[in-house]
Coordinates of C-alpha atoms and ligand atoms in Angstrom, one line a residue:
X2 CA 6.9 -39.6 49.9
X3 CA 7.4 -37.9 46.8
X4 CA 5.1 -38.6 44.1
X5 CA 5.1 -35.7 41.7
X6 CA 7.5 -34.5 39.2
X7 CA 10.0 -31.6 40.3
X8 CA 12.5 -29.5 38.3
X9 CA 15.7 -29.6 40.2
X10 CA 18.0 -29.0 37.4
X11 CA 17.7 -29.3 33.5
X12 CA 18.7 -32.8 33.7
X13 CA 15.1 -33.6 34.8
X14 CA 13.9 -32.7 31.4
X15 CA 14.8 -34.2 28.1
X16 CA 15.6 -32.4 24.9
X17 CA 12.1 -33.1 23.5
X18 CA 10.5 -31.6 27.0
X19 CA 12.8 -28.5 26.8
X20 CA 11.5 -28.1 23.1
X21 CA 8.0 -28.5 24.3
X22 CA 8.5 -26.1 26.9
X23 CA 9.8 -23.5 24.5
X24 CA 6.9 -24.0 22.0
X25 CA 4.4 -23.5 25.0
X26 CA 6.4 -20.4 25.9
X27 CA 5.8 -19.0 22.7
X28 CA 2.1 -20.1 22.6
X29 CA 1.5 -18.2 26.1
X30 CA 3.5 -15.1 24.7
X31 CA 0.9 -14.4 21.8
X32 CA -2.5 -15.8 23.5
X33 CA -3.6 -15.3 27.4
X34 CA -2.8 -18.8 28.5
X35 CA -6.2 -19.2 30.5
X36 CA -6.7 -20.5 33.8
X37 CA -4.6 -23.8 33.5
X38 CA -3.9 -24.0 37.3
X39 CA -7.3 -22.8 38.6
X40 CA -7.4 -24.3 42.2
X41 CA -3.8 -25.0 42.5
X42 CA -2.0 -23.5 45.5
X43 CA 1.6 -22.4 44.7
X44 CA 3.9 -21.8 47.5
X45 CA 7.1 -19.7 47.0
X46 CA 9.6 -19.9 49.7
X47 CA 12.9 -17.9 49.3
X48 CA 15.5 -18.3 51.8
X49 CA 17.7 -15.6 49.6
X50 CA 16.5 -12.4 48.1
X51 CA 15.4 -12.4 44.7
X52 CA 13.7 -9.8 42.5
X53 CA 13.3 -11.5 39.1
X54 CA 12.8 -15.2 39.8
X55 CA 10.3 -14.5 42.8
X56 CA 8.2 -11.8 41.0
X57 CA 8.1 -13.8 37.8
X58 CA 7.0 -17.0 39.5
X59 CA 4.4 -15.0 41.1
X60 CA 3.2 -13.4 38.2
X61 CA 3.2 -16.7 36.2
X62 CA 1.0 -18.2 39.0
X63 CA -1.3 -15.4 39.0
X64 CA -1.5 -15.5 35.3
X65 CA -2.4 -19.3 35.3
X66 CA -5.0 -18.8 37.8
X67 CA -3.4 -20.4 40.7
X68 CA -3.3 -19.4 44.3
X69 CA 0.0 -17.7 45.0
X70 CA 1.3 -17.7 48.6
X71 CA 4.4 -16.2 49.8
X72 CA 6.0 -18.2 52.7
X73 CA 8.9 -15.9 54.2
X74 CA 11.0 -18.4 56.1
X75 CA 11.4 -16.0 58.9
X76 CA 7.7 -16.2 59.7
X77 CA 7.5 -19.8 59.4
X78 CA 7.6 -22.0 62.7
X79 CA 10.8 -23.6 60.9
X80 CA 12.6 -20.2 62.3
X81 CA 12.1 -20.2 66.0
X82 CA 9.9 -23.3 67.0
X83 CA 12.2 -26.3 66.2
X84 CA 10.3 -27.6 63.5
X85 CA 12.3 -29.3 60.8
X86 CA 12.3 -28.5 57.0
X87 CA 11.1 -32.2 56.6
X88 CA 8.1 -31.6 58.6
X89 CA 7.4 -28.2 57.3
X90 CA 7.5 -29.9 53.7
X91 CA 5.1 -32.8 54.9
X92 CA 2.7 -30.3 56.4
X93 CA 2.6 -28.1 53.1
X94 CA 1.9 -31.1 51.3
X95 CA -0.8 -32.3 53.6
X96 CA -2.5 -28.9 53.4
X97 CA -2.9 -29.3 49.7
X98 CA -0.1 -27.1 48.3
X99 CA 0.6 -28.3 45.0
X100 CA 3.7 -26.5 44.0
X101 CA 6.6 -25.6 46.2
X102 CA 9.0 -23.0 44.6
X103 CA 12.4 -23.1 46.6
X104 CA 15.3 -20.7 46.6
X105 CA 18.1 -21.9 49.2
X106 CA 21.9 -20.9 49.8
X107 CA 22.6 -24.6 50.3
X108 CA 23.2 -26.7 47.2
X109 CA 20.8 -29.7 47.2
X110 CA 18.2 -28.2 49.4
X111 CA 15.4 -28.2 46.9
X112 CA 16.1 -31.8 45.9
X113 CA 16.2 -32.7 49.7
X114 CA 12.9 -30.9 49.9
X115 CA 11.3 -32.7 47.0
X116 CA 11.7 -36.0 48.8
X117 CA 9.4 -35.0 51.7
X118 CA 7.2 -32.8 49.7
X119 CA 3.8 -34.4 48.4
X120 CA 3.7 -32.1 45.0
X121 CA 5.9 -30.4 42.7
X122 CA 9.3 -28.8 43.9
X123 CA 10.6 -26.1 41.4
X124 CA 14.4 -25.3 42.3
X125 CA 14.3 -21.4 42.0
X126 CA 18.4 -21.6 42.9
X127 CA 20.3 -23.5 45.2
X128 CA 23.8 -22.0 46.1
X129 CA 26.1 -22.4 43.3
X130 CA 24.7 -25.7 42.0
X131 CA 21.5 -24.9 39.5
X132 CA 19.0 -22.4 38.5
X133 CA 17.1 -24.3 35.9
X134 CA 14.4 -21.9 35.0
X135 CA 17.0 -19.0 34.3
X136 CA 18.8 -21.3 32.2
X137 CA 15.6 -22.2 30.6
X138 CA 14.6 -18.6 29.9
X139 CA 18.0 -17.6 28.9
X140 CA 18.4 -20.4 26.3
X141 CA 14.9 -19.5 25.0
X142 CA 16.0 -15.7 24.5
X143 CA 19.0 -17.0 22.5
X144 CA 16.6 -19.2 20.4
X145 CA 14.2 -16.5 20.0
X146 CA 16.8 -14.2 18.5
X147 CA 18.6 -16.7 16.0
X148 CA 15.8 -19.6 15.4
X149 CA 18.2 -22.3 15.3
X150 CA 20.5 -23.2 18.3
X151 CA 22.7 -25.8 16.9
X152 CA 26.1 -24.2 15.6
X153 CA 25.8 -21.2 17.5
X154 CA 28.5 -20.1 19.8
X155 CA 27.7 -18.8 23.3
X156 CA 30.5 -17.1 25.5
X157 CA 29.8 -17.0 29.3
X158 CA 31.8 -14.5 31.0
X159 CA 33.0 -14.0 34.7
X160 CA 32.7 -15.8 37.9
X161 CA 31.6 -19.2 36.4
X162 CA 32.6 -20.9 39.6
X163 CA 30.3 -19.6 41.9
X164 CA 27.3 -19.0 39.2
X165 CA 24.2 -21.5 39.2
X166 CA 23.1 -20.0 36.3
X167 CA 26.2 -20.8 34.4
X168 CA 26.1 -24.6 35.7
X169 CA 22.6 -24.8 34.4
X170 CA 22.9 -22.9 31.2
X171 CA 26.1 -24.9 30.2
X172 CA 24.4 -28.0 30.7
X173 CA 21.3 -26.9 28.6
X174 CA 23.3 -25.4 25.9
X175 CA 25.6 -28.3 25.5
X176 CA 22.3 -30.8 25.1
X177 CA 20.9 -28.5 22.5
X178 CA 24.1 -28.4 20.3
X179 CA 25.6 -24.9 21.1
X180 CA 29.3 -24.4 21.3
X181 CA 30.0 -23.1 24.8
X182 CA 33.0 -20.9 25.5
X183 CA 33.7 -20.0 29.2
X184 CA 35.8 -16.8 29.8
X185 CA 37.3 -15.9 33.0
X186 CA 40.3 -16.0 35.2
X187 CA 41.6 -19.3 37.0
X188 CA 40.2 -18.4 40.4
X189 CA 36.8 -17.9 38.7
X190 CA 37.3 -20.4 36.1
X191 CA 39.3 -23.4 37.1
X192 CA 41.1 -25.4 34.2
X193 CA 39.2 -28.5 34.9
X194 CA 36.2 -27.2 33.3
X195 CA 37.9 -27.6 29.9
X196 CA 37.1 -31.5 30.7
X197 CA 33.6 -30.9 30.7
X198 CA 33.1 -30.5 26.9
X199 CA 33.6 -26.8 26.8
X200 CA 36.2 -24.4 25.5
X201 CA 38.0 -22.4 28.3
X202 CA 39.2 -19.2 27.1
X203 CA 41.1 -16.4 29.5
X204 CA 41.2 -13.5 27.0
X205 CA 37.8 -12.2 26.7
X206 CA 39.1 -10.0 23.6
X207 CA 39.7 -13.4 21.7
X208 CA 35.9 -14.3 21.7
X209 CA 34.3 -10.9 20.9
X210 CA 33.9 -11.5 17.2
X211 CA 33.0 -15.3 17.5
X212 CA 30.6 -15.2 19.6
X213 CA 26.9 -15.1 18.8
X214 CA 25.8 -14.4 22.3
X215 CA 27.9 -13.2 25.3
X216 CA 26.2 -13.8 28.3
X217 CA 28.0 -11.7 31.4
X218 CA 27.9 -12.7 35.0
X219 CA 28.3 -10.6 38.0
X220 CA 30.8 -11.8 40.9
X221 CA 28.9 -13.9 43.3
X222 CA 30.3 -12.2 46.3
X223 CA 27.8 -13.8 48.6
X224 CA 29.5 -17.0 47.9
X225 CA 33.1 -16.8 48.8
X226 CA 34.9 -14.6 51.8
X227 CA 37.7 -13.1 50.0
X228 CA 38.2 -11.7 46.4
X229 CA 40.6 -14.2 45.1
X230 CA 42.4 -11.8 42.4
X231 CA 42.9 -8.2 42.1
X232 CA 39.5 -6.5 41.6
X233 CA 41.0 -3.7 39.2
X234 CA 42.6 -6.4 37.2
X235 CA 39.7 -8.5 36.8
X236 CA 37.6 -5.4 35.7
X237 CA 40.1 -4.3 33.5
X238 CA 40.4 -7.9 31.7
X239 CA 36.7 -8.8 32.0
X240 CA 34.5 -5.9 31.8
X241 CA 32.3 -5.6 28.7
X242 CA 32.8 -1.8 27.8
X243 CA 32.6 0.5 24.8
X244 CA 36.2 -0.6 23.4
X245 CA 35.2 -4.2 23.6
X246 CA 31.7 -3.4 22.2
X247 CA 33.0 -2.0 19.2
X248 CA 34.7 -5.4 18.2
X249 CA 31.6 -7.6 18.5
X250 CA 29.5 -8.4 15.3
X251 CA 26.3 -6.5 14.7
X252 CA 24.1 -9.4 15.1
X253 CA 25.8 -10.5 18.5
X254 CA 23.4 -10.4 21.5
X255 CA 24.6 -9.4 25.1
X256 CA 22.8 -10.9 27.7
X257 CA 22.9 -11.1 31.6
X258 CA 20.8 -13.0 34.2
X259 CA 20.8 -10.1 36.5
X260 CA 21.2 -8.7 38.7
X261 CA 24.0 -6.7 37.0
X262 CA 26.7 -4.6 38.7
X263 CA 27.6 -1.5 36.6
X264 CA 31.1 -0.6 36.5
X265 CA 32.1 -4.1 37.2
X266 CA 31.2 -6.8 34.5
X267 CA 29.6 -4.2 32.3
X268 CA 29.6 -0.4 31.8
X269 CA 26.5 1.9 30.8
X270 CA 27.5 1.5 27.0
X271 CA 26.2 -1.9 27.2
X272 CA 22.9 -0.8 28.4
X273 CA 22.6 1.2 25.2
X274 CA 23.7 -1.3 22.6
X275 CA 21.3 -2.5 20.2
X276 CA 21.8 -5.9 21.1
X277 CA 21.4 -5.8 24.9
X278 CA 18.7 -8.2 25.7
X279 CA 18.2 -8.1 29.4
X280 CA 14.9 -6.5 29.0
X281 CA 13.7 -9.6 26.9
X282 CA 15.2 -12.0 29.2
X283 CA 13.0 -10.7 32.1
X284 CA 10.1 -11.0 30.0
X285 CA 10.7 -14.4 28.9
X286 CA 11.1 -15.4 32.3
X287 CA 7.3 -15.0 33.2
X288 CA 6.2 -16.8 30.1
X289 CA 8.8 -19.6 30.7
X290 CA 7.6 -20.2 34.1
X291 CA 4.3 -20.2 33.2
X292 CA 5.2 -23.0 30.8
X293 CA 7.0 -24.9 33.5
X294 CA 4.2 -24.7 36.0
X295 CA 1.8 -25.7 33.3
X296 CA 3.7 -28.9 32.4
X297 CA 4.7 -30.0 35.7
X298 CA 0.8 -29.9 36.7
X299 CA -0.7 -30.7 33.7
X300 CA 1.7 -32.5 31.8
X301 CA 2.0 -32.0 27.9
X302 CA -1.3 -30.4 26.4
X303 CA -3.0 -32.3 23.9
X304 CA -3.5 -30.1 20.6
X305 CA -7.1 -29.6 19.8
Ligands
CP427 N1 18.5 -13.8 37.8 C1 17.9 -14.1 39.2 O1 17.8 -14.9 39.8 O2 17.6 -12.7 39.8 P1 17.1 -12.8 41.3 O3 18.1 -13.3 42.3 O4 16.8 -11.4 41.5 O5 15.9 -13.7 41.0

């Protein structure tokens, strides 16, 4: 049934389209976008909690002049009346919803919804699989800092295995010519990641001086039952703290997709570090999502 373009992972965009989205993001940051989505109804359906992604999609939709609707899954007929997700998606499409932003704990859920929904589906995070708009805003933040991406080295540190952000960001960075170094212990970074064209490093200290950007990840406790290694050992080996920060180059930036857990993957010294870019990431999240919504609904803008 699906007739319109969706964004399920970064593979849905070619390199030129990613560049276009970044150029459009920059444009939206420097001038008001105008009501490019006037009359378009966007529904945000989050089956998992969200602060950043939900709020920035809602803001992006409102700034583009769209109708922004929240569909809380517990309030839908899906919850207690036996209506399937397939029939929910068909119903929403028939009602004229143009964009459905979906977050769900099950990998592949937004892709399945996109087969039934007659509109654009945007994956706002599906289990440990993908989070394409977070990856776009993270890569945009690195580009914004350094200009060129090709030849840069980015270390992604922590629970890679369960991180949908890492999985999308790795693919995007590789396609744009960035060296990706994954850092973590075997239970969070199985050795077979080395076959995916990335460098696998167990020793965090070994990458501190060579990294242009360090992306920290939280432990994704909601995606596994038992901590697979000693928590104290993990924190000792992989927390970015004042001692490790003293070893990075002055121009190195430190990022985190959020939410971050103080005392686990970072300590408070990181939040005071001049190269801490979390607030910029959050800010870019709104304009990147405006660019994605505009691109899916309107295509490539013709220069006037
Ligand atoms: N980075 C991110 O996806 O944050 P939220 O879970 O708050 O949306």
